[in-house]
Amino acid sequence: MLSRILIVCNILFSITCLSQGTIDPYLTSKITASNQSSSFECLVFFRERANLQELASRFYSENTPIHERAYDVLHSLKEASNSVQSNLVDFVRAWNLSHPADKAEIQKQFYIINALQLKAESDFIQVLSSMPEIEFITSSSRFGIHGIKPVQMIEASSRSVGGHEQGLEVIAAPFMWNLGYTGLNRKLYTVDTGVWPNHPAIRRQWLGNHLPQNQVWFGFDSDVAADKPDAHGTHVTGTVLGLDPSTSDTIGVAFNATYMASDPIVEDLADIKPVTEILTAFEFALNPDGDDQTMDDIPDVICNSWGVGDSIAEGLCTAPFIVDLYTALDLAGIAVEYSAGNEGPAAGSVSLPQYVTLDSLNIFTVGAIDAADPNFAIASFSSRGPTSCDVPDAWKIKPEVSAPGVNVRSSVQWDQYALYSGTSMAGPHVAGAVLLLKEAFPYLSGRDILNALYQSAIDLGEEGEDNTYGRGLINLENAYNFLSETNVPVPPNSSELDIELASFSTGELTCSGSQSIEVVLRNIGSQIITGGGTIRFWLDGLAQNPVLLEENIGVGAELAITLGNFDLLTGNHELYSRVDLNSPQEERVLINNSRTTYVRALSDKQLPFGESFEYNDLSGNDLILVNPDYSNSWDTVNTSGLTSSEYSARMRFITYSRKGQQDAIVLPALQVPQIADSLIIKFDYAYRFRNSSLSDSLKVEWSDDCGSTWNYAFYKGGEDLATIDTSWTLFKPFASSHWETFSINILNDFNGDKLLVKFSSVNEGGSILYLDNIAIYSDDDPTGDLLINPLRISLQPNPAKEAIQIINQRSFNNARIDMYDIMGRLVFSGNPADNSKVFSLNVSQFRKGVYFVNILSEGKNSTEKLVVQ
């Protein structure tokens, strides 16, 4: 194959015009308008595809079970793409060898649509366009994806204690709840702006509590689960499955379902992403755990509130990335629903790709009605049909159905609620309805469930299906009865067997070095757990030796099991464990048999410890910043009023909208001498109190058991925290009277050999808090004398096998680097160039083990631990 392609390419080198038909005119215009040496990011589609229509025929003729359908779809897609894509990969390698100045780069490969993304110059694109294997080439930036922004966002201070939202009543969700269906063991996937999984209404349902993060979060803008400022994805997720257990405030349709999430949708158009990002997000849905043999990890429904930022409809109705993508998801059994858009009331205003019609149900689009209106009037903003696709007239009608989308109260930020209006609020009602019906009919496909909602909707507006309401308002009682006419519902899971892997003994912060790790098992069922089982454990993705569960666990009882001792290097670690019972009986809840947590192992330092913010930086002080939302947090700023201090740490509560969030400054693990006369925690702080409704807090905690338990050294808030009485809004201390000093001796309560200390700010949107002169000591106060890592040094990578880079963000000046082994023997000495920031060192010549790198620059020292593997 490769030699044949090369021959074809040699013949085509002389071609001077771009092939007609294969290259998108949009890409052609970009090439024509550019200079000869420009590179272009392209999406290349192959002619060979999985025969999805043949699969569909077989599925329906043989009544193939749902889990087998997903397996067959995934493997058919991969089989169709593997061979032809591998040939092109080989060709690109050969091209690059013969064209070193005109190299092509394969950026991504897709199997869900049998395409790949590459970056290349026009000559290479021209060659590709004439290959018989290639069907179409377009620009990767041809279509940008954008969110469907709510038309109105109002903060909601009220709570519905013990109640539920009107929109849930309107779609008859209580009918399903009364039958015992709440979404238990069903799964949602949101493709949105992200999610704040710590919100009380959706914290319990987050799959990240139970599974490794890479199986539940597909991040584009954040490596960990997080949302954008408007918290659109958090609001959407709450509408699907939100419930705050502390108040029984129900905002979600299927409140016992679980969810995974992705964050490709942005609020700022300057950050808009190409449609290729959506392709990767949807591929994730077909195989979240990365194991081609498992199908129980795929979601039941994908909730989408986004569109394609392009007004040109030509070709999209039959575009491969549309047809293949949604056909594959449909055949795999996943229900995919879209919000219609907020461009109404004009006819034909339904968004892209929502207007694409592959059949009567696909792509399933949702309009918005006002649940508070007795006639359930359509929202004026709700986008209307018909589609412009060339399909039978019966398929032209858009949307498919409608659902509540005006003043929908749901979760936002970390613990707040808001009333949002938009079709983005209507779509999640449909997603939640799918989860409830899927629990009752787990053997049916997503298409079957969507069809039930479609066929049984309450007709509104013009008689019959129309381009305003579609079929009408979804109704769960109608849909359940519609399905029950030809299918037998599965009773709600009422098993008395239920074991929960409740927690790890290790906290979020711990010491580095050897650690004993335990898990706590809890019997939350109503029968004694007997017969034993197996507890498996993965540390940073690596399987450890399993541990047998041999004890019986009584009803309501807990049992702590030691998994073993493990060496935790300084840095972040993922702990994942799962218990499998030796019981033929199905458990009531399936996901709670596993638990995932994330631990930060702190570096070790000796007493005394004294911070220095004098380089206007936090990271250069061996301090760890805990910033859950990766947004506003502690920083440093110039201040006055303290002797020998010009810079302080600052928390700007006044600019922080996420009330209740805690950001922390964490010190290293401090080795405490066995013989000490005292153990002092000391610091200076300054704060201006505004009013009781905006009452921020500062708490200082310490631990003597490596973070398993914490004790308060200091906890003040509001007026008690205030150090100055002033109306100065953007308060900044400039006099000694603005500051207060706190000091406490904890020696009598300390029972360990390492001390962990963290300073946590609790935000209520009040004022500005300042910290300075943090000192931990047993003899002399080191404040002003001891600078910890003032050079801002980092070693990368660490651990290392071959070469490391010693990075000084301040630049080296008259510097020397000495490296010592664990016995204190000098094994290397060198001098970085003045004004450089990086010094490279080959460590492959050294034995495996722990080393200490001492850096001297500007007359200051910093010592860092290095692990050579």
Short mmCIF file of N, CA and C in Angstrom, two decimals, residues 15 82 125 131 139 162 276 343 386 443 691 760 790 859:
data_model
loop_
_atom_site.label_atom_id
_atom_site.label_comp_id
_atom_site.label_asym_id
_atom_site.label_seq_id
_atom_site.Cartn_x
_atom_site.Cartn_y
_atom_site.Cartn_z
N ILE A 15 1.18 18.58 -10.40
CA ILE A 15 -0.15 19.20 -10.46
C ILE A 15 -0.09 20.58 -9.84
N ASN A 82 -8.39 1.69 11.59
CA ASN A 82 -7.00 1.33 11.91
C ASN A 82 -6.12 1.15 10.68
N ILE A 125 -1.19 18.89 1.03
CA ILE A 125 -2.66 18.81 0.98
C ILE A 125 -3.11 18.47 -0.43
N MET A 131 -5.56 11.23 -3.56
CA MET A 131 -5.47 9.83 -3.15
C MET A 131 -6.86 9.20 -3.14
N SER A 139 -10.81 22.54 6.53
CA SER A 139 -10.01 23.20 7.56
C SER A 139 -10.52 22.81 8.94
N GLY A 162 -37.24 20.43 51.33
CA GLY A 162 -38.19 19.33 51.26
C GLY A 162 -39.09 19.37 50.04
N THR A 276 -13.32 19.81 16.00
CA THR A 276 -12.55 18.60 16.27
C THR A 276 -12.49 18.29 17.76
N GLU A 343 -32.37 31.64 19.48
CA GLU A 343 -32.43 32.62 18.40
C GLU A 343 -33.85 32.85 17.91
N PRO A 386 -38.41 25.32 10.40
CA PRO A 386 -37.96 23.97 10.04
C PRO A 386 -36.47 23.93 9.72
N TYR A 443 -32.95 -2.31 29.36
CA TYR A 443 -32.61 -3.11 28.19
C TYR A 443 -32.96 -2.38 26.89
N ASN A 691 -19.54 44.01 56.74
CA ASN A 691 -20.82 43.85 57.44
C ASN A 691 -21.07 42.38 57.68
N SER A 760 -6.26 28.57 55.92
CA SER A 760 -7.39 28.50 55.01
C SER A 760 -8.26 29.74 55.12
N PRO A 790 14.33 31.31 48.29
CA PRO A 790 14.11 32.63 47.69
C PRO A 790 14.48 32.67 46.21
N GLY A 859 24.09 35.13 46.39
CA GLY A 859 24.41 35.04 47.80
C GLY A 859 23.38 34.31 48.62
#
